[in-house]
Short mmCIF file of C-alpha atoms in Angstrom, two decimals:
data_model
loop_
_atom_site.label_atom_id
_atom_site.label_comp_id
_atom_site.label_asym_id
_atom_site.label_seq_id
_atom_site.Cartn_x
_atom_site.Cartn_y
_atom_site.Cartn_z
CA MET G 1 31.18 64.30 21.85
CA LYS G 2 27.58 64.30 22.97
CA LYS G 3 26.64 61.98 20.09
CA ILE G 4 29.43 59.52 21.02
CA PHE G 5 28.33 59.54 24.67
CA THR G 6 24.75 58.84 23.57
CA LEU G 7 25.86 55.92 21.42
CA ILE G 8 27.93 54.47 24.29
CA SER G 9 24.98 54.88 26.66
CA MET G 10 22.68 53.14 24.18
CA ALA G 11 25.18 50.30 23.85
CA PHE G 12 25.22 49.78 27.61
CA VAL G 13 21.40 49.85 27.70
CA THR G 14 21.28 47.24 24.93
CA MET G 15 23.80 45.04 26.78
CA SER G 16 21.78 45.36 29.97
CA MET G 17 18.57 44.54 28.14
CA ASN G 18 20.08 41.39 26.64
CA ALA G 19 21.55 40.29 29.97
CA GLN G 20 18.38 40.75 31.95
CA THR G 21 15.88 39.26 29.50
CA SER G 22 17.73 35.99 28.86
CA PRO G 23 15.57 33.35 30.60
CA GLU G 24 16.97 30.45 32.61
CA VAL G 25 15.35 27.08 31.84
CA TRP G 26 15.40 23.68 33.56
CA LYS G 27 13.60 20.75 31.93
CA ALA G 28 12.64 17.35 33.31
CA SER G 29 14.34 15.87 30.25
CA ASP G 30 17.63 17.05 31.77
CA LEU G 31 17.36 14.02 34.07
CA LYS G 32 17.78 11.55 31.23
CA ASP G 33 21.04 9.65 30.99
CA GLU G 34 21.53 10.21 27.26
CA THR G 35 24.77 8.23 27.08
CA ALA G 36 23.31 5.14 28.76
CA MET G 37 20.17 5.38 26.65
CA LYS G 38 22.17 5.37 23.42
CA ASN G 39 24.34 2.49 24.62
CA GLU G 40 21.24 0.46 25.40
CA GLY G 41 19.47 1.48 22.20
CA ALA G 42 16.53 2.90 24.15
CA ASP G 43 16.27 6.47 22.89
CA HIS G 44 12.93 7.04 24.60
CA ASP G 45 13.21 4.74 27.61
CA TRP G 46 12.61 6.88 30.67
CA THR G 47 13.76 4.12 32.99
CA VAL G 48 17.27 5.24 32.14
CA VAL G 49 17.87 8.33 34.26
CA LYS G 50 21.04 9.78 35.67
CA ALA G 51 22.39 7.82 38.61
CA ASP G 52 22.12 10.80 40.95
CA ALA G 53 18.72 12.00 39.70
CA ILE G 54 16.86 10.76 42.78
CA THR G 55 18.00 11.02 46.39
CA LYS G 56 16.49 8.91 49.19
CA VAL G 57 16.28 10.55 52.63
CA GLU G 58 14.46 9.60 55.81
CA ASN G 59 11.24 11.51 56.44
CA THR G 60 11.82 13.23 59.78
CA ALA G 61 8.64 15.30 59.92
CA LYS G 62 7.35 15.71 63.48
CA ASN G 63 3.88 14.50 62.47
CA VAL G 64 5.18 11.14 61.22
CA VAL G 65 4.89 8.45 63.92
CA ILE G 66 5.40 4.69 63.34
CA HIS G 67 4.67 2.34 66.23
CA ASP G 68 6.35 -1.04 66.73
CA PRO G 69 3.95 -3.74 65.38
CA ASN G 70 4.95 -6.01 68.29
CA ASP G 71 3.86 -3.36 70.78
CA VAL G 72 0.11 -3.73 70.32
CA LEU G 73 -2.07 -1.20 72.08
CA PRO G 74 -5.01 -2.42 74.18
CA TYR G 75 -8.50 -2.54 72.77
CA PRO G 76 -9.93 0.93 73.38
CA GLY G 77 -13.40 -0.34 74.30
CA LYS G 78 -16.71 1.03 73.09
CA HIS G 79 -19.26 3.72 73.83
CA GLN G 80 -22.87 4.46 73.01
CA ALA G 81 -23.20 6.31 69.75
CA THR G 82 -24.83 9.75 69.51
CA ASP G 83 -26.45 11.74 66.73
CA GLU G 84 -25.19 15.09 65.43
CA GLU G 85 -26.95 16.88 68.29
CA GLY G 86 -25.38 14.67 70.95
CA ASN G 87 -28.46 12.56 71.69
CA LEU G 88 -27.84 8.90 72.59
CA LEU G 89 -28.81 6.41 69.89
CA TRP G 90 -30.86 3.26 70.55
CA VAL G 91 -31.58 0.28 68.35
CA LYS G 92 -34.95 0.71 66.58
CA ASP G 93 -37.71 -1.90 66.51
CA GLU G 94 -39.66 -2.78 63.37
CA GLY G 95 -41.96 0.17 63.97
CA GLY G 96 -39.04 2.59 64.10
CA ASN G 97 -39.27 3.13 67.85
CA ASP G 98 -36.34 3.15 70.27
CA THR G 99 -35.64 -0.01 72.20
CA SER G 100 -33.59 -0.29 75.40
CA GLU G 101 -30.60 -1.66 73.47
CA PRO G 102 -27.89 0.96 72.88
CA VAL G 103 -26.15 1.52 69.52
CA TRP G 104 -22.49 0.83 70.26
CA GLU G 105 -19.44 2.07 68.39
CA PRO G 106 -15.77 1.37 69.18
CA ASN G 107 -13.54 3.96 70.77
CA VAL G 108 -10.81 5.19 68.45
CA THR G 109 -7.32 5.50 69.84
CA ASP G 110 -6.17 9.09 69.70
CA PRO G 111 -3.16 8.80 67.37
CA LEU G 112 -1.57 11.85 68.97
CA THR G 113 -0.97 9.74 72.09
CA VAL G 114 0.98 7.10 70.16
CA GLU G 115 4.73 7.36 70.53
CA SER G 116 7.08 6.50 67.70
CA ASN G 117 9.08 3.40 68.61
CA GLY G 118 9.04 1.31 65.43
CA SER G 119 12.01 0.40 63.28
CA ASP G 120 10.14 0.99 60.01
CA LYS G 121 10.72 4.34 58.36
CA LEU G 122 9.05 6.53 55.78
CA TYR G 123 11.37 7.92 53.15
CA ASN G 124 11.22 10.92 50.85
CA TYR G 125 12.52 10.50 47.32
CA ILE G 126 13.82 13.84 46.11
CA ILE G 127 14.51 15.16 42.62
CA SER G 128 16.49 18.39 42.27
CA GLY G 129 16.69 20.81 39.37
CA SER G 130 18.38 24.18 39.27
CA THR G 131 19.39 27.21 37.24
CA ALA G 132 21.55 30.16 38.24
CA SER G 133 18.65 31.78 40.12
CA VAL G 134 16.30 28.96 41.14
CA GLU G 135 16.67 25.66 42.98
CA MET G 136 13.73 23.28 42.61
CA THR G 137 13.20 20.40 45.03
CA ALA G 138 10.55 17.81 44.14
CA ILE G 139 9.52 15.76 47.18
CA GLY G 140 7.69 12.44 47.00
CA THR G 141 6.78 10.11 49.90
CA PRO G 142 5.72 6.57 48.89
CA ASN G 143 3.57 4.51 51.24
CA LEU G 144 5.25 2.63 54.07
CA GLY G 145 7.27 -0.27 52.66
CA GLU G 146 7.21 1.07 49.10
CA THR G 147 10.23 2.33 47.19
CA ASN G 148 10.58 5.26 44.84
CA ASN G 149 7.53 5.72 42.62
CA TRP G 150 8.42 8.79 40.59
CA THR G 151 7.38 8.41 36.97
CA PHE G 152 9.09 10.07 34.04
CA GLY G 153 8.06 11.04 30.54
CA LEU G 154 4.80 10.67 28.70
CA GLY G 155 3.74 7.38 30.22
CA THR G 156 3.82 5.56 26.88
CA ASP G 157 7.23 6.22 25.36
CA PRO G 158 7.18 6.61 21.57
CA THR G 159 9.48 4.49 19.46
CA PRO G 160 12.52 6.23 17.96
CA ASP G 161 10.70 6.60 14.61
CA ALA G 162 7.40 7.81 16.08
CA GLU G 163 6.38 11.46 16.19
CA VAL G 164 5.90 13.01 19.61
CA THR G 165 2.30 14.24 19.67
CA ASN G 166 0.70 17.03 21.66
CA ASN G 167 -1.20 14.52 23.78
CA LYS G 168 0.75 15.23 26.95
CA ALA G 169 3.57 17.39 25.67
CA LEU G 170 3.74 21.19 25.84
CA ILE G 171 4.94 21.60 22.27
CA ALA G 172 1.94 23.21 20.55
CA GLU G 173 2.22 26.66 19.00
CA GLY G 174 2.52 29.25 21.74
CA CYS G 175 4.26 26.96 24.25
CA ASP G 176 7.21 28.86 25.69
CA PRO G 177 9.35 27.12 26.67
CA ALA G 178 8.42 23.89 24.92
CA PHE G 179 8.39 20.81 27.17
CA ILE G 180 8.03 17.16 26.16
CA ASP G 181 8.69 15.24 29.39
CA TYR G 182 7.50 15.63 32.95
CA ILE G 183 8.05 14.07 36.38
CA LYS G 184 5.13 12.90 38.54
CA MET G 185 4.56 10.63 41.53
CA LYS G 186 2.34 7.57 40.95
CA SER G 187 0.85 7.95 44.42
CA GLY G 188 1.26 10.09 47.50
CA ASN G 189 -1.54 12.56 48.22
CA CYS G 190 -0.49 15.26 50.66
CA SER G 191 -1.24 14.66 54.34
CA GLU G 192 -0.58 16.83 57.36
CA MET G 193 0.22 13.80 59.53
CA TYR G 194 0.98 10.09 59.38
CA TYR G 195 0.43 7.88 62.45
CA ASP G 196 0.88 4.12 62.10
CA TRP G 197 0.16 1.67 64.95
CA TYR G 198 -1.43 -1.65 65.97
CA GLU G 199 -4.18 -2.23 68.51
CA TYR G 200 -6.33 -5.18 69.58
CA ASN G 201 -9.90 -5.34 68.37
CA GLU G 202 -12.89 -6.58 70.37
CA ASP G 203 -12.03 -10.18 69.44
CA GLY G 204 -8.49 -9.85 70.72
CA ASP G 205 -6.86 -9.76 67.30
CA PRO G 206 -4.17 -7.17 66.45
CA VAL G 207 -5.36 -4.69 63.82
CA HIS G 208 -3.22 -2.31 61.82
CA LYS G 209 -4.36 1.34 62.18
CA VAL G 210 -3.31 4.41 60.21
CA ALA G 211 -4.29 8.03 60.82
CA ASN G 212 -3.52 9.93 57.64
CA ASP G 213 -5.53 13.16 57.53
CA PRO G 214 -5.63 14.91 54.12
CA TRP G 215 -3.63 18.13 53.95
CA ASP G 216 -5.55 21.38 54.03
CA PRO G 217 -3.96 24.86 54.01
CA SER G 218 -5.84 25.74 57.20
CA CYS G 219 -3.35 23.53 59.11
CA GLY G 220 -0.75 26.25 58.54
CA VAL G 221 2.22 23.97 57.84
CA LYS G 222 3.49 22.21 54.74
CA PRO G 223 2.61 18.50 54.34
CA ALA G 224 4.29 15.84 56.44
CA ILE G 225 4.07 13.36 53.57
CA GLY G 226 2.91 13.42 49.97
CA SER G 227 4.13 14.96 46.75
CA TRP G 228 4.97 18.63 46.27
CA TYR G 229 7.54 21.06 44.85
CA GLU G 230 9.63 23.78 46.47
CA PHE G 231 11.33 26.61 44.55
CA ALA G 232 14.11 28.56 46.29
CA VAL G 233 14.65 31.84 44.41
CA LYS G 234 17.95 33.73 44.63
CA ASN G 235 16.98 36.73 42.48
CA SER G 236 13.72 38.56 41.83
CA GLY G 237 11.99 37.78 38.57
CA LEU G 238 9.21 35.98 36.74
CA LEU G 239 8.96 32.25 37.57
CA LYS G 240 7.03 30.19 35.00
CA ILE G 241 6.37 26.49 35.68
CA GLY G 242 5.12 23.87 33.24
CA PHE G 243 2.71 21.56 35.09
CA PHE G 244 0.27 18.72 34.55
CA VAL G 245 -2.87 17.90 36.58
CA ASN G 246 -3.97 14.39 35.68
CA LYS G 247 -7.75 14.66 36.19
CA ASN G 248 -10.69 16.27 37.95
CA ILE G 249 -9.24 19.75 37.92
CA GLN G 250 -12.39 21.35 39.34
CA ASN G 251 -11.95 19.53 42.65
CA ASN G 252 -8.16 19.29 42.69
CA LYS G 253 -7.07 22.68 43.94
CA LEU G 254 -3.73 24.21 43.09
CA TYR G 255 -1.87 26.07 45.84
CA PHE G 256 1.16 28.35 45.75
CA ALA G 257 2.56 29.56 49.06
CA GLU G 258 5.56 31.45 50.36
CA LEU G 259 7.39 29.44 52.99
CA LEU G 260 8.43 31.40 56.08
CA GLU G 261 11.94 31.38 57.56
CA ASP G 262 11.39 28.07 59.38
CA LYS G 263 10.58 26.46 55.98
CA LEU G 264 7.56 24.84 57.62
CA HIS G 265 4.87 27.50 58.01
CA PHE G 266 3.66 29.46 55.01
CA ASN G 267 1.55 32.28 53.62
CA LEU G 268 -0.67 31.42 50.65
CA LEU G 269 -0.31 33.51 47.52
CA ASP G 270 -3.57 35.03 46.40
CA PRO G 271 -4.85 33.54 43.10
CA SER G 272 -4.74 37.03 41.57
CA GLN G 273 -0.94 36.88 41.85
CA LEU G 274 -0.82 33.80 39.60
CA THR G 275 -1.28 33.64 35.84
CA VAL G 276 -2.36 30.39 34.15
CA TRP G 277 -2.11 29.52 30.47
CA GLY G 278 -2.79 26.08 28.98
CA TRP G 279 -5.40 23.53 27.95
CA ILE G 280 -8.29 21.57 29.41
CA ASN G 281 -8.32 18.21 27.62
CA ASN G 282 -5.74 15.70 26.49
CA ASN G 283 -6.30 15.40 22.78
CA THR G 284 -5.43 18.34 20.54
CA TYR G 285 -3.41 21.13 22.10
CA ALA G 286 -3.61 23.74 19.37
CA GLU G 287 -3.55 27.39 20.44
CA ASP G 288 -6.89 28.00 18.70
CA ASN G 289 -8.47 24.99 20.45
CA GLU G 290 -11.66 25.90 22.33
CA ASN G 291 -10.15 24.38 25.45
CA CYS G 292 -7.15 26.72 25.40
CA ILE G 293 -7.05 28.93 28.50
CA ARG G 294 -5.14 32.19 27.98
CA ASN G 295 -3.66 34.39 30.70
CA THR G 296 -6.27 33.82 33.37
CA HIS G 297 -6.06 33.51 37.15
CA PRO G 298 -7.05 30.51 39.28
CA ARG G 299 -10.44 30.82 40.91
CA ALA G 300 -10.82 32.27 44.39
CA ASP G 301 -11.02 28.73 45.80
CA TYR G 302 -7.62 27.91 44.28
CA CYS G 303 -8.98 25.72 41.48
CA VAL G 304 -7.20 26.14 38.16
CA ILE G 305 -10.30 26.82 36.10
CA GLU G 306 -13.96 25.80 35.80
CA PRO G 307 -14.01 22.86 33.36
CA THR G 308 -16.97 21.50 31.44
CA ASN G 309 -15.85 17.94 32.06
CA LEU G 310 -14.69 17.10 35.57
CA SER G 311 -12.62 14.14 34.39
CA ASN G 312 -10.47 16.18 32.03
CA PRO G 313 -6.83 16.91 32.88
CA PHE G 314 -5.07 20.24 32.55
CA LEU G 315 -1.60 20.97 31.27
CA GLY G 316 0.06 24.31 30.78
CA TYR G 317 1.97 26.99 32.63
CA ILE G 318 1.58 28.91 35.87
CA SER G 319 3.65 32.04 36.47
CA PHE G 320 4.12 34.68 39.13
CA ASN G 321 6.64 37.28 40.21
CA ALA G 322 9.01 35.72 42.73
CA GLU G 323 11.05 37.64 45.28
CA ALA G 324 14.74 37.17 45.93
CA GLY G 325 15.54 35.07 48.99
CA LYS G 326 12.08 33.44 49.13
CA THR G 327 11.14 29.76 48.91
CA TYR G 328 7.78 28.85 47.38
CA LEU G 329 5.62 25.78 47.89
CA PHE G 330 3.64 24.39 44.91
CA LEU G 331 1.18 21.52 45.38
CA SER G 332 -2.19 20.00 44.60
CA PRO G 333 -3.16 18.05 47.75
CA ASN G 334 -5.59 15.53 46.22
CA THR G 335 -3.71 14.53 43.10
CA GLN G 336 -0.19 13.85 41.89
CA LEU G 337 1.06 17.04 40.29
CA GLY G 338 3.36 16.69 37.30
CA CYS G 339 6.15 19.14 36.52
CA TYR G 340 7.70 19.60 33.06
CA GLY G 341 10.26 22.13 34.29
CA PHE G 342 10.48 25.85 34.79
CA GLN G 343 11.68 29.08 33.24
CA PHE G 344 12.96 32.05 35.21
CA THR G 345 13.40 35.55 33.81
CA PRO G 346 15.39 37.78 36.18
CA SER G 347 14.11 41.29 36.84
CA GLU G 348 16.65 44.14 36.87
CA ASP G 349 14.60 46.44 39.07
CA ALA G 350 13.04 45.18 42.30
CA GLY G 351 10.40 47.91 41.97
CA VAL G 352 8.80 46.11 39.05
CA HIS G 353 9.16 42.47 40.07
CA ASN G 354 5.51 42.31 41.11
CA LEU G 355 4.29 42.86 37.56
CA MET G 356 2.01 40.12 36.27
CA GLY G 357 3.27 38.08 33.34
CA ASN G 358 0.59 39.22 30.88
CA THR G 359 1.57 38.99 27.23
CA ASN G 360 -0.92 41.31 25.55
CA ALA G 361 0.01 44.61 23.94
CA ASN G 362 -2.17 46.55 26.38
CA ALA G 363 -0.36 45.30 29.49
CA PRO G 364 0.93 48.14 31.74
CA MET G 365 4.38 49.58 31.01
CA PHE G 366 6.94 50.87 33.51
CA ASN G 367 10.15 52.85 33.19
CA LEU G 368 13.40 51.75 34.87
CA ALA G 369 12.41 53.64 38.03
CA GLY G 370 9.35 51.43 38.39
CA GLN G 371 6.94 54.25 37.45
CA LYS G 372 3.96 53.43 35.27
CA VAL G 373 4.13 55.13 31.86
CA THR G 374 1.96 55.40 28.75
CA LYS G 375 2.65 54.55 25.12
CA ALA G 376 3.63 58.19 24.60
CA TYR G 377 6.67 57.72 26.86
CA LYS G 378 10.01 57.65 25.04
CA GLY G 379 12.85 55.59 26.42
CA VAL G 380 13.51 52.14 27.91
CA VAL G 381 10.32 50.51 29.20
CA ILE G 382 9.40 47.17 30.78
CA GLN G 383 6.20 45.41 29.76
CA SER G 384 5.23 41.85 30.72
CA GLY G 385 8.77 41.20 31.95
CA ARG G 386 10.24 42.29 28.56
CA LYS G 387 12.52 45.32 28.30
CA PHE G 388 12.69 47.36 25.09
CA MET G 389 13.26 50.86 23.71
CA GLN G 390 10.08 52.80 22.96
CA LYS G 391 10.59 55.62 20.46
#
C-alpha cells in the first residue's frame, strides 16, 4: 500500500512539474496575416499584417500640449546674457576687452504656461501581444502629423527561396526561444513632455516652437511620448524578452521599472535583478563568437554592456523574475527598442520567484518550500526556474 501511495505521489509531482515548467511564448511573427500573404504571393512581406494588429488611440498624457497655430503668442522680448556665474556679458572689442554694448539673447516662452487649445492631436499606435499570464503593450508615438511608423521583420525581407541568416534573427545555437522577426518604431525617442506652440519673433514673423525634453528616470513618471513596452503579469514567474538595440549600446541605456498602481509613476529595477544574454555585433551570431555575452547583468548605469565598438548593435534576451499583479515598463530612451517577443515560465511557489534565471549547473537550488538546498538534498528541487527530481 505504501509503495502504491508513493507511486501515486510521484505521478502527481511529475504532472505538476510538467504543468509548471511549460513556457508561454508570444512572437512578433504572430502578427503576420499568413492567409493574406499567401494569397498575394508575398511569403516574407511584412507589410501584410493582421488587420487588428495596430490600434490608433489619442495621446492624452497631461504633459502633451498643442497650441492653435492661429493663436500666436507675443514675442517674448530679450535680455542681456550672463555667463555660468551670473555675470552680465558684453560685446568684446578686437583686444578682447568689454565694450558698453550688451550681449542680447531672446527670452524663451515658458512652455508650461501654454494652454492646449489646438485641434491637432498626437496619437499612440499600439501593438498588443499576450499569453495566458502576460499582456504586452507596445506603445509608439509618431511625430505630429505623422501616421503609424512601426516597422516589422528584418528590414530587408528575404525572398521565399533565400535562407534566413543570423544577421538580425535570434536563431543561432543557444537561442531559446528562437525568434526571426521583431517590431520596432522608426522614430520616437522617449520624452517626458511635448509642448507645441507658435510665437512671433523679433521681426514679427510667427515661428513654430516645440519643447520636447528627453526622458530621464529622475522625472519619476513614464514617458509622455516615445516608444516603449509594458508587460502586465498575472502570475509570478520568469519573464524573458527578446530585444534589439540598433546601435550605440554604450550610451543607449536600458531601463526596466515596476509601474505603481497609478500606472504612471514607477520604481526602477536594479540591474542586478536583470540577466542579459546575447551578442554585440550584427554579423555572425554563433554561441562561441567572441561577442557573445552570457548570463551577465547590465551595468550600474543601466547600460547593457561595455562594447568595444560604440556603433555596434546588440540583440539577445533580458530576463527577470516578475511578480503576479505587477506591470513592468521596458524602454531605451534614446533609441528605438526592438522586440522579438517574450517567453514566460510560471513559478509554482511564490517563495522562489525571485530566483535569477542563471543556466549554469552551479546555480543555487531550492526545495518546494523555498529553502536553499545543496546537491546532497534528495527530492524535488528548483534550479534556474527548472523543476526536477534529485536522487
